[in-house]
PDB file of C-alpha atoms and ligand atoms in Angstrom:
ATOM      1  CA  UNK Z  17       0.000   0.000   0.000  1.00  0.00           C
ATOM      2  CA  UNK Z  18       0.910   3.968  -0.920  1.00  0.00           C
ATOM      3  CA  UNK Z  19       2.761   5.708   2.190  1.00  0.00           C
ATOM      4  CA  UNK Z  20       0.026   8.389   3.503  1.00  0.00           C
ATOM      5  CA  UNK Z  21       0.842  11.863   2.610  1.00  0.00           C
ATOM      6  CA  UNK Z  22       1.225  14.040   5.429  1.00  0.00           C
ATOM      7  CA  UNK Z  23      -1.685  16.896   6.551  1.00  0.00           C
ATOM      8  CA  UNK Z  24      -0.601  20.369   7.161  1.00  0.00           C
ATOM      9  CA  UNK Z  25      -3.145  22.136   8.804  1.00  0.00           C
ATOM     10  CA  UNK Z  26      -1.555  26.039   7.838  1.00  0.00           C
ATOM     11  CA  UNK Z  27      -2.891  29.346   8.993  1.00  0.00           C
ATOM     12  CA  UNK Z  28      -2.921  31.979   6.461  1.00  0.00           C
ATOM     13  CA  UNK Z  29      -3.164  35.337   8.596  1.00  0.00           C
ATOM     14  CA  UNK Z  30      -5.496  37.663   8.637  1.00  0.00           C
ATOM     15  CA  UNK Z  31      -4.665  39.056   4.618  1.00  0.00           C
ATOM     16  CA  UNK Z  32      -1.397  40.458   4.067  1.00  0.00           C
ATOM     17  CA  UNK Z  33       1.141  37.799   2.555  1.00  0.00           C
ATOM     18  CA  UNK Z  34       3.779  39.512   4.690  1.00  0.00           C
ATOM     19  CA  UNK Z  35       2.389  38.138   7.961  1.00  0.00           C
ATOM     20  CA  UNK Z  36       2.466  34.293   6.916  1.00  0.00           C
ATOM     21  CA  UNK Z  37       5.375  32.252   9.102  1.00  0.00           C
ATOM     22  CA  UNK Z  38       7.628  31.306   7.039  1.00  0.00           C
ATOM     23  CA  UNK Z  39       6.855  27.622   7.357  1.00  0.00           C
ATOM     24  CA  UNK Z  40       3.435  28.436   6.054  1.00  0.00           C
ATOM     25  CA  UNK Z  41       5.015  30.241   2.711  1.00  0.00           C
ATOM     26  CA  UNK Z  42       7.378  27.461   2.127  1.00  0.00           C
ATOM     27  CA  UNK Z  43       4.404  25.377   2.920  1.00  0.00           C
ATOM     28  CA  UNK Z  44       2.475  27.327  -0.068  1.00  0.00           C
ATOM     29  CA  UNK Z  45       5.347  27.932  -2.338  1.00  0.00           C
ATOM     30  CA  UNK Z  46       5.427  24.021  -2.668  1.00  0.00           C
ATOM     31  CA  UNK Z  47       2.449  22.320  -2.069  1.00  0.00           C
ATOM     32  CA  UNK Z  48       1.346  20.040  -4.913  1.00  0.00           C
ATOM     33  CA  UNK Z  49      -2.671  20.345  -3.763  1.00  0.00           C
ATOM     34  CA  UNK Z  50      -3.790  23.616  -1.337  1.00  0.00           C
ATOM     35  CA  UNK Z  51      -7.391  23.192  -0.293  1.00  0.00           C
ATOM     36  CA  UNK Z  52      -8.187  26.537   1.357  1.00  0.00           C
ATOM     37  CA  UNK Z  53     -10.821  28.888   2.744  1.00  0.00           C
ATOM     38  CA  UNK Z  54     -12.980  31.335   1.155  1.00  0.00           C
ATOM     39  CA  UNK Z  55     -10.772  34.068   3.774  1.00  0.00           C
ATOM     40  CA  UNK Z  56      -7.176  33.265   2.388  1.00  0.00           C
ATOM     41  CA  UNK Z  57      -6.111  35.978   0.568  1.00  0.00           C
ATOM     42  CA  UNK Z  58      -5.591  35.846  -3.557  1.00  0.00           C
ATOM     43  CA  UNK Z  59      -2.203  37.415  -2.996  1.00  0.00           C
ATOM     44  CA  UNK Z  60      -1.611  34.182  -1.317  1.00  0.00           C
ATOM     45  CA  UNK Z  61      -2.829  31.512  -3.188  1.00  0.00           C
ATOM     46  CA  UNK Z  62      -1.072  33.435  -5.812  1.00  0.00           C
ATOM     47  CA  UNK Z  63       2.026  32.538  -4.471  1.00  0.00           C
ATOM     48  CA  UNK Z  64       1.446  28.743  -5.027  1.00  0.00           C
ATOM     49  CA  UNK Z  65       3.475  26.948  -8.076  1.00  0.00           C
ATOM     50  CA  UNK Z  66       1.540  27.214 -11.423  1.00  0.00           C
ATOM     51  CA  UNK Z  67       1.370  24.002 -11.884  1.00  0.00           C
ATOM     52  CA  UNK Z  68      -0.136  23.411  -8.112  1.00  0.00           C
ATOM     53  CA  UNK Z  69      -3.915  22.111  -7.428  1.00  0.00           C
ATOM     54  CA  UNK Z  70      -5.808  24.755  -5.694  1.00  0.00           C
ATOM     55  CA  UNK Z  71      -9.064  23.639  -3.995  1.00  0.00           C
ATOM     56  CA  UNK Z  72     -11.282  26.068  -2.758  1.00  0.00           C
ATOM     57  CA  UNK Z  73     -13.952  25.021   0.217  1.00  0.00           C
ATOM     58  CA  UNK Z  74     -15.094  28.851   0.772  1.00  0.00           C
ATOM     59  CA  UNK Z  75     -17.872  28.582   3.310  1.00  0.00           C
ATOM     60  CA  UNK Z  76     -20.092  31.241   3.950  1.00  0.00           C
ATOM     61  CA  UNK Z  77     -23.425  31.341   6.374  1.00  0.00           C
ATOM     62  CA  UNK Z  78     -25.586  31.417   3.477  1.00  0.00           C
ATOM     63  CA  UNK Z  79     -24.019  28.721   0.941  1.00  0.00           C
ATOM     64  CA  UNK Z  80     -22.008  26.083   2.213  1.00  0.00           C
ATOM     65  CA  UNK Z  81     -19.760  24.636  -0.607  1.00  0.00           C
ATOM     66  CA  UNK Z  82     -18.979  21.552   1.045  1.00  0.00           C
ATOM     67  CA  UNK Z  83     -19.804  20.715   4.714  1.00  0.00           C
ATOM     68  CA  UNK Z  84     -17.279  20.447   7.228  1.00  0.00           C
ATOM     69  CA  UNK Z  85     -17.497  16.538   6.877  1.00  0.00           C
ATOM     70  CA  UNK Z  86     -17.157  16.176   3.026  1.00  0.00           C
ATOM     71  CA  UNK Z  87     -13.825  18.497   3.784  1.00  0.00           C
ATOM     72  CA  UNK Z  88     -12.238  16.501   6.390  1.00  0.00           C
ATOM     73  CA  UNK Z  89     -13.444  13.094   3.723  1.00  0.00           C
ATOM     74  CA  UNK Z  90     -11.144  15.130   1.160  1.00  0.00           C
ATOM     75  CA  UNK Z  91      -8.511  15.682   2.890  1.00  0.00           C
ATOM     76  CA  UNK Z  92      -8.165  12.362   3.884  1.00  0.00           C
ATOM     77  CA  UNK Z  93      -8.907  10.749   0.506  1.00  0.00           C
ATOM     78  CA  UNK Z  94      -6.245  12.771  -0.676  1.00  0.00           C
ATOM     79  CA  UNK Z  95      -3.562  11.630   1.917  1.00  0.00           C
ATOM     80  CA  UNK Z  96      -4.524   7.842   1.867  1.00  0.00           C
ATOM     81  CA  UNK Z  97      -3.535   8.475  -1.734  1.00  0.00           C
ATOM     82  CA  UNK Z  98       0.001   9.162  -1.010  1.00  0.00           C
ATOM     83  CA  UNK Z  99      -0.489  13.355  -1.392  1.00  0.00           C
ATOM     84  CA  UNK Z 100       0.865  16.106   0.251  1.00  0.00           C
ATOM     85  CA  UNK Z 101      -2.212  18.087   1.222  1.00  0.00           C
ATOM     86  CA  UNK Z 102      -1.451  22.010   2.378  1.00  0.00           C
ATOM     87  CA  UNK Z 103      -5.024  22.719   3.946  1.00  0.00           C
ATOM     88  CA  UNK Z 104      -5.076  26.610   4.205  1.00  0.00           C
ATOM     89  CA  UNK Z 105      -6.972  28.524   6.366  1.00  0.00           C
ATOM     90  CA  UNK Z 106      -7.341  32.275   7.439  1.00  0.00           C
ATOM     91  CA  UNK Z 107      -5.506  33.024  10.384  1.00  0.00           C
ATOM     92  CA  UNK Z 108      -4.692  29.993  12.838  1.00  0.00           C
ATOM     93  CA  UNK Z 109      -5.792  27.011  12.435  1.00  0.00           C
ATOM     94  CA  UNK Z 110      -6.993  26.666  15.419  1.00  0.00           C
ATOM     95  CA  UNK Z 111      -8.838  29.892  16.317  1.00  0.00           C
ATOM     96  CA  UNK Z 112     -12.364  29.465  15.127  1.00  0.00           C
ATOM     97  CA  UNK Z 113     -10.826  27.616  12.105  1.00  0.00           C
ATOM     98  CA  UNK Z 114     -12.393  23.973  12.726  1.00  0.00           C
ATOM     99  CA  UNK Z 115      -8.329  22.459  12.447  1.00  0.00           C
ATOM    100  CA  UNK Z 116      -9.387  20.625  15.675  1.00  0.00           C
ATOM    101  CA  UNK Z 117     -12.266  18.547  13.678  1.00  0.00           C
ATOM    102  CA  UNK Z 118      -9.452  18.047  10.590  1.00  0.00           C
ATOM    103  CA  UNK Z 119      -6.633  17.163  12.799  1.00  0.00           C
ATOM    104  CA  UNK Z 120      -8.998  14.328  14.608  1.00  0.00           C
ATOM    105  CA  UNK Z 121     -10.021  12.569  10.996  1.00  0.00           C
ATOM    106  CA  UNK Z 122      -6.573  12.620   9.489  1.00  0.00           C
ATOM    107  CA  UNK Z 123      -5.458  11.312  13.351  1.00  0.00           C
ATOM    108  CA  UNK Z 124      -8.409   8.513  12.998  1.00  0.00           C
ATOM    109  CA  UNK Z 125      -7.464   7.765   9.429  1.00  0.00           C
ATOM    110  CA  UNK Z 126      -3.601   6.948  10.854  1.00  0.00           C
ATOM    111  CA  UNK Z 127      -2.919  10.418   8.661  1.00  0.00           C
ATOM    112  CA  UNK Z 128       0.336  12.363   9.838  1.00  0.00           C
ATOM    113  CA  UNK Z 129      -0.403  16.003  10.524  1.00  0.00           C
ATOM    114  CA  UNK Z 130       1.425  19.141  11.015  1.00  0.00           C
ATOM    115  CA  UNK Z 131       0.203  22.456  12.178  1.00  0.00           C
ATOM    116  CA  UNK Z 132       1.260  25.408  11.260  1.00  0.00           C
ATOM    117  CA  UNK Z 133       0.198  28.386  13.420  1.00  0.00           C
ATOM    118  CA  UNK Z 134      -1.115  31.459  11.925  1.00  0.00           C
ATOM    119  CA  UNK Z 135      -1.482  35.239  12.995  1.00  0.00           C
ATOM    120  CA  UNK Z 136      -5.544  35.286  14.349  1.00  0.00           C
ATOM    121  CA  UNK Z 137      -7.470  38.113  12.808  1.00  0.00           C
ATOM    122  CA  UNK Z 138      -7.635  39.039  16.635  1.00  0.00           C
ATOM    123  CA  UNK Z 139      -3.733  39.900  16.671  1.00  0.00           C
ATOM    124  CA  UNK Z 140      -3.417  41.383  13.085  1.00  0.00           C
ATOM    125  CA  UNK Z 141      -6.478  43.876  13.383  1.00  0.00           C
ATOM    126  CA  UNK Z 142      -4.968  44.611  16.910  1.00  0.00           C
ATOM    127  CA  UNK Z 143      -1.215  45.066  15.314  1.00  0.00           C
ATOM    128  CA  UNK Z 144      -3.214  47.314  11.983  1.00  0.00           C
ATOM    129  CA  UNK Z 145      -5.385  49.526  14.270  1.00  0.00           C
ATOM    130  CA  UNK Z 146      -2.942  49.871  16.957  1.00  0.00           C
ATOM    131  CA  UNK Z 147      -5.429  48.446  19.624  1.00  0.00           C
ATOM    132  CA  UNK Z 148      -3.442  46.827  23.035  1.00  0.00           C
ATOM    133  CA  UNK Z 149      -5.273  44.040  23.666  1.00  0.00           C
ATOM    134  CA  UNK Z 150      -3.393  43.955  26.993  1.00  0.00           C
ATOM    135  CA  UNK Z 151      -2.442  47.514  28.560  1.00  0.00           C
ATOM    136  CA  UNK Z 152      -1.001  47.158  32.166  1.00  0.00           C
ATOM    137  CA  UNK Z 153      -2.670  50.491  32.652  1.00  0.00           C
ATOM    138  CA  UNK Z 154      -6.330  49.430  31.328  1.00  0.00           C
ATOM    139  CA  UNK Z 155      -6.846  45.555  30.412  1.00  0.00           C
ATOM    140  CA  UNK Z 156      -5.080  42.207  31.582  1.00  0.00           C
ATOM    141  CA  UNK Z 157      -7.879  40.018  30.300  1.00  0.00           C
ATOM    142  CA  UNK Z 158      -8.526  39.447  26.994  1.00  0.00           C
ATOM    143  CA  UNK Z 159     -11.159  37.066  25.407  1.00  0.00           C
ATOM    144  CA  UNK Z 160     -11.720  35.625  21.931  1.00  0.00           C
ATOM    145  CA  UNK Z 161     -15.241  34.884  21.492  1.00  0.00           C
ATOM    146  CA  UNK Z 162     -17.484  33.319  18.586  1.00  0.00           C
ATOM    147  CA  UNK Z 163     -20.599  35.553  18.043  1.00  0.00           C
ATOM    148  CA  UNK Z 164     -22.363  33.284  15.414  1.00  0.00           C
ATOM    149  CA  UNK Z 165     -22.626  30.179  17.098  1.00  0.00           C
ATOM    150  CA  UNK Z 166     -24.813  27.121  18.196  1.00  0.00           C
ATOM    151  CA  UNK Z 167     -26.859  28.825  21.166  1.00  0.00           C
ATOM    152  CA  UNK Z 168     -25.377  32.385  21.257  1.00  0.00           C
ATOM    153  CA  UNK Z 169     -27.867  33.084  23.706  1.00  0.00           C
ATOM    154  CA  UNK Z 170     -27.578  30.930  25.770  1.00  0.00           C
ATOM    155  CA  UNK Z 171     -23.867  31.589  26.059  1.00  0.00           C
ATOM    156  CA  UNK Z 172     -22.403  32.855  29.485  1.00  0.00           C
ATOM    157  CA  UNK Z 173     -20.183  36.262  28.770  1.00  0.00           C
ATOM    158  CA  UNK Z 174     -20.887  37.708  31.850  1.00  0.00           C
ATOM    159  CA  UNK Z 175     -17.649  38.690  33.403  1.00  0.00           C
ATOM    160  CA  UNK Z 176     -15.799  38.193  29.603  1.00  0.00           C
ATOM    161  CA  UNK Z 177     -16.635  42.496  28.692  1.00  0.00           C
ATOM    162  CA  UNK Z 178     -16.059  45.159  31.202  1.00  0.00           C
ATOM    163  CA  UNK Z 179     -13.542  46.673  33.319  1.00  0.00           C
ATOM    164  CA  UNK Z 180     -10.115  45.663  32.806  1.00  0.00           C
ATOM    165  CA  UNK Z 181     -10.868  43.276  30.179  1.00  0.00           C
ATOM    166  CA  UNK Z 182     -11.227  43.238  26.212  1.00  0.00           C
ATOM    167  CA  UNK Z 183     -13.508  41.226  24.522  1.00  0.00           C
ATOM    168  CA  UNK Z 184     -12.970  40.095  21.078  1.00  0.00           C
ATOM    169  CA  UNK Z 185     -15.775  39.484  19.174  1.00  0.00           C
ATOM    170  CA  UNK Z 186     -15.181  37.179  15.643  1.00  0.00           C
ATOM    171  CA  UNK Z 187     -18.406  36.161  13.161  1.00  0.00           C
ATOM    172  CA  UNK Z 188     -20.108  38.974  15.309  1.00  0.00           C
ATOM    173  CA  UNK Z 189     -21.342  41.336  12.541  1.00  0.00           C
ATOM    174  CA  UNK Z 190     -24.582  39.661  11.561  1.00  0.00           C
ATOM    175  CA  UNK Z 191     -25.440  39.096  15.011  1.00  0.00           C
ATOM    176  CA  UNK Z 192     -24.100  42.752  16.188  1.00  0.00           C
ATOM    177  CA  UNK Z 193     -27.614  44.256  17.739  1.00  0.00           C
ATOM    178  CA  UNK Z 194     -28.189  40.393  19.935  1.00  0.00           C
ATOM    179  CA  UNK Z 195     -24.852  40.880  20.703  1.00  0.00           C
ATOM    180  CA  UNK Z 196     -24.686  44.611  21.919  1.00  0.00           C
ATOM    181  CA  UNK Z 197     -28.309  43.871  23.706  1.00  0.00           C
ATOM    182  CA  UNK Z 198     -27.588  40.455  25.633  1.00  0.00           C
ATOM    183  CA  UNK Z 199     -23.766  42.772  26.590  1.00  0.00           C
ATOM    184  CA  UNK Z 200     -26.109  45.490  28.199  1.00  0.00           C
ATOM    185  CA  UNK Z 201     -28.469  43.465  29.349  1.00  0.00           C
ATOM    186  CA  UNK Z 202     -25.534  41.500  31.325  1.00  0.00           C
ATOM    187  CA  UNK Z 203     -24.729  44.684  33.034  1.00  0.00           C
ATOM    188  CA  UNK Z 204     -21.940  46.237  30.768  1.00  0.00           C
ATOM    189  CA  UNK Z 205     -22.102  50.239  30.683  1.00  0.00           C
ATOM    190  CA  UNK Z 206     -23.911  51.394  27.382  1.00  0.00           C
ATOM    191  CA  UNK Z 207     -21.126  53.691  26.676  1.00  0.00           C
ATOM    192  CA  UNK Z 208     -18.561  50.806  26.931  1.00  0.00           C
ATOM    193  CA  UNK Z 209     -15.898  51.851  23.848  1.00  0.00           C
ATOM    194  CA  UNK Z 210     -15.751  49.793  20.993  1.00  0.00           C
ATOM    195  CA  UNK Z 211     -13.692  49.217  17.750  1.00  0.00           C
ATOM    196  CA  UNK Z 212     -15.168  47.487  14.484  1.00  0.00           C
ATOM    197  CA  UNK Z 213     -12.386  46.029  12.240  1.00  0.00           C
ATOM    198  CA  UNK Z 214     -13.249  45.406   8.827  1.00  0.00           C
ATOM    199  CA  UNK Z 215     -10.783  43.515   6.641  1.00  0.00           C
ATOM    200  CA  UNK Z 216      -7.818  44.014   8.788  1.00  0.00           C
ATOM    201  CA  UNK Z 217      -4.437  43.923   7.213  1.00  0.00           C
ATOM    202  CA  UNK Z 218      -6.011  44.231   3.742  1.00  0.00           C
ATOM    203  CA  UNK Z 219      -5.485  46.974   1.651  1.00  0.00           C
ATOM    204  CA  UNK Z 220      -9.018  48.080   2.487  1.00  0.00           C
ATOM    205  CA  UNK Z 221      -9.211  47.981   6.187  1.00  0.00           C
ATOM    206  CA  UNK Z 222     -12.140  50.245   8.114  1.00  0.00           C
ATOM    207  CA  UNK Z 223     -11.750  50.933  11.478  1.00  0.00           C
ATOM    208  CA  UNK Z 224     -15.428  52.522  13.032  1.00  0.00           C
ATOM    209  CA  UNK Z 225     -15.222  52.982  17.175  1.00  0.00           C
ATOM    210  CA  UNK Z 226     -17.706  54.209  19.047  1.00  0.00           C
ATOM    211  CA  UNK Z 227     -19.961  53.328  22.281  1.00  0.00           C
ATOM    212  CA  UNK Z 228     -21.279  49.885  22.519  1.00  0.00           C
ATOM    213  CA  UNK Z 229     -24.932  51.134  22.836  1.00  0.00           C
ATOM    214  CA  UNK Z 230     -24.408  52.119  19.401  1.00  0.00           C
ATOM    215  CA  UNK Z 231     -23.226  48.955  17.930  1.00  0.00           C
ATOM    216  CA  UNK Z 232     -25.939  47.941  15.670  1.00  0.00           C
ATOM    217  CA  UNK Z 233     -26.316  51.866  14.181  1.00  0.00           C
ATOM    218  CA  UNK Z 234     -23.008  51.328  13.236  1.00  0.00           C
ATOM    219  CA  UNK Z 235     -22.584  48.402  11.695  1.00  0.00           C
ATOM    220  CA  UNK Z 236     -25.683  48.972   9.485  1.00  0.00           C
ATOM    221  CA  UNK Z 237     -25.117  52.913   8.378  1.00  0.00           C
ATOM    222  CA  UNK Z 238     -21.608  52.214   7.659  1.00  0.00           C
ATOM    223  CA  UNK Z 239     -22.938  48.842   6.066  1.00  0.00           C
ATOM    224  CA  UNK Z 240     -20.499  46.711   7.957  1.00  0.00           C
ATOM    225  CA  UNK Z 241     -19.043  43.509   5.728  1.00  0.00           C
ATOM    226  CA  UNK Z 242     -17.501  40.617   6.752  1.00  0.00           C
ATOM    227  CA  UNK Z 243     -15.045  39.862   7.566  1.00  0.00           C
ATOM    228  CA  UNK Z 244     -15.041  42.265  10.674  1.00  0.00           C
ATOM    229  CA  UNK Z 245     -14.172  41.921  14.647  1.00  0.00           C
ATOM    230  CA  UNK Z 246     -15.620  43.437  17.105  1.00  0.00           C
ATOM    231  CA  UNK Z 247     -13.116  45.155  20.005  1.00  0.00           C
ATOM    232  CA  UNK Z 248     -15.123  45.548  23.349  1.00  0.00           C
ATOM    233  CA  UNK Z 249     -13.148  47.471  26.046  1.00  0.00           C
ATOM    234  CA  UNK Z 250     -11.005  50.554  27.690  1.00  0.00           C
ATOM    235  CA  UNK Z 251      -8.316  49.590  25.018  1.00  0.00           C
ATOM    236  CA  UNK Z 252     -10.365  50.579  22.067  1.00  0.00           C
ATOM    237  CA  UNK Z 253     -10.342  54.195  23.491  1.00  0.00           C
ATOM    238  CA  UNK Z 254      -6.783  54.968  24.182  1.00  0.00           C
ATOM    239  CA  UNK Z 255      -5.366  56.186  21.380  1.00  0.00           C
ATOM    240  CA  UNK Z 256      -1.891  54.206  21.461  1.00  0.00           C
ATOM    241  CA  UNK Z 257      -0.355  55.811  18.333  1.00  0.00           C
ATOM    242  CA  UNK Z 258      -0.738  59.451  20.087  1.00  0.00           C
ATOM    243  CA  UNK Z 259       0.870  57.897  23.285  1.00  0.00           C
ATOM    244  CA  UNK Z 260       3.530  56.933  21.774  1.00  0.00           C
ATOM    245  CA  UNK Z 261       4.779  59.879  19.605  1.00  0.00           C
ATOM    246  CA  UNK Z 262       3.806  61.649  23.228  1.00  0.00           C
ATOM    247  CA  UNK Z 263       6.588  59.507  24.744  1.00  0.00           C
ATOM    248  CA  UNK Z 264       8.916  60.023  22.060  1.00  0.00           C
ATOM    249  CA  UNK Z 265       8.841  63.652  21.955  1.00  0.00           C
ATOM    250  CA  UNK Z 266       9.266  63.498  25.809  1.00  0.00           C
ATOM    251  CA  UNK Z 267      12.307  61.136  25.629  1.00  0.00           C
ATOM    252  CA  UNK Z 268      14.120  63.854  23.259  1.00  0.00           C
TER     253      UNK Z 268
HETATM  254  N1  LIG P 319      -9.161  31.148  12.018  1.00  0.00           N
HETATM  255  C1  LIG P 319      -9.475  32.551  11.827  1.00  0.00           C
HETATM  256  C2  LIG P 319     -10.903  32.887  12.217  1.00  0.00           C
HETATM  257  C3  LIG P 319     -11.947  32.239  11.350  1.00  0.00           C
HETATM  258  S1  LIG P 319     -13.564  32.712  11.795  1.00  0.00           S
HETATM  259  C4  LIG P 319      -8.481  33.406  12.634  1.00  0.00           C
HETATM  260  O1  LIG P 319      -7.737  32.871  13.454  1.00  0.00           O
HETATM  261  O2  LIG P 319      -8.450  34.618  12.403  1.00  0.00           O
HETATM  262  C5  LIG P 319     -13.868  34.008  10.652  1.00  0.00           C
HETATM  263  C6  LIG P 319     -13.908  35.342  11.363  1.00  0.00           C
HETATM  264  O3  LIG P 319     -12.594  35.812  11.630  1.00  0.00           O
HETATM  265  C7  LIG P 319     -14.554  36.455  10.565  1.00  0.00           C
HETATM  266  O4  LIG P 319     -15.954  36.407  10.661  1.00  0.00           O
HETATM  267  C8  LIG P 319     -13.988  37.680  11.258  1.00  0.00           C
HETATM  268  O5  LIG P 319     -14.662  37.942  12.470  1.00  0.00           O
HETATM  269  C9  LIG P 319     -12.580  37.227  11.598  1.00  0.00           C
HETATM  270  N2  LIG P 319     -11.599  37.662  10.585  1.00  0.00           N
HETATM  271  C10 LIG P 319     -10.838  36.876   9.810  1.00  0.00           C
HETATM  272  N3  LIG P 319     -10.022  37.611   9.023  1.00  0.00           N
HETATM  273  C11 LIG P 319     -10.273  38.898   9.326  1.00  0.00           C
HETATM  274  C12 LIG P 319      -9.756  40.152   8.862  1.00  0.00           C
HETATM  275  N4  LIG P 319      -8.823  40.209   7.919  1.00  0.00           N
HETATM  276  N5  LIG P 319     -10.267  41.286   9.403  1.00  0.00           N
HETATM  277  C13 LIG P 319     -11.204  41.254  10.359  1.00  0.00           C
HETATM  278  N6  LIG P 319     -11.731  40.100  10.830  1.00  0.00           N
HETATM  279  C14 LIG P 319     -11.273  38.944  10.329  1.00  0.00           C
END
């Protein structure tokens, strides 16, 4: 029998090819077969070999090109065969990105895998809008929370948003106004600063802020696309970039 190619479960970050490891773009540069995500960047995938396979799986809540289960199938079809498979995904692999479900076929299947960590949207929209997640002086909690999910309202955030602590909101822009309600509703302060970060470390990144009461008003006037996160928290308010030319001008 055909030695099993070996899975690499690869995050993409959140757009820019410049913040790929560079295990994932020797990874890309060449992979035989790429299956990938609707969110990896074309600037990417361009970087593959011409001659590479390039499988797209795009998902999106609407249209579902192939369920999770018919991906994790392909992937290991494709390895039993004796192929390489580079299975791309927007940032990490493991943030939101279902590598968990992959990894645990390919492991059942007797399939090697390898994963290759990515930069989560979380830390490049941080990194673009010069957001501290962390700031010793305002936040030393920060969570990463799905806001299109099985139950969302029956999900427990209390304690997650609020003083010293940042919320990170991903999938959250279709469910924005449930969101901002059940937040107020669990006590948070209506005037709770927030940042909205639309296609982070793409060329056409948005950043809106304003108070949390307001969330819904803005995703919808400033017709709010995915993908976007949501930034809940002090951190969204201090404007770090000022600070820091503040500090430098000090220091001289
Ligand atoms: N594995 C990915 C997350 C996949 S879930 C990661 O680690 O980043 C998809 C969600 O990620 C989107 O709905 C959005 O909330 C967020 N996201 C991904 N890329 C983004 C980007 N460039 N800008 C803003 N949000 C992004």
């Amino acid at each position: 029998m055909a030695k099993s190619g070996t899975i690499y479960l690869v995050g993409a970050g959140p757009g820019d090819p410049d913040l790929l490891t560079l295990r994932a773009a020797r990874l890309i540069e060449h992979a035989e077969l790429i299956v990938h995500d609707g969110l990896v960047d074309r600037a990417i995938l361009a970087m593959a070999r011409p001659d590479a396979e390039l499988v797209s799986v795009a998902k999106s809540r609407a249209r579902h090109t192939l369920p999770q289960d018919d991906i994790c199938a392909l992937l290991v079809r494709e390895a039993l065969a004796g192929r390489d498979v580079v299975r791309l995904k927007g940032g990490d692999p493991l943030v939101f990105g279902r590598g968990g479900e992959e990894a645990e076929a390919a492991h059942a299947a007797g399939i090697r895998v390898e994963i290759v960590p990515g930069i989560s949207a979380a830390n490049g929209a941080a990194a673009a809008a010069q957001i501290a997640l962390t700031h010793r002086d305002a936040a030393s909690v920060v969570s990463f929370v799905a806001g299109q999910c099985k139950g969302l309202a029956e999900q427990d955030w209390a304690g997650l948003a609020g003083k010293g602590r940042t919320l990170v909101i991903y999938m959250g822009v279709k469910t924005a106004p449930q969101i901002a309600e059940k937040l107020m509703a669990d006590g948070l302060a209506p005037d709770m600063p927030l940042a909205v970060i639309e296609n982070a470390c793409r060329p056409d990144m948005r950043v809106l802020r304003g108070p949390l009461a307001a969330l819904p008003d803005v995703v919808e006037a400033e017709a709010v696309k995915s993908p976007a996160l949501i930034v809940i928290g002090e951190v969204t308010a201090r404007d770090t970039v000022a600070l820091a030319q503040l500090a430098q001008e000090v220091a001289q």
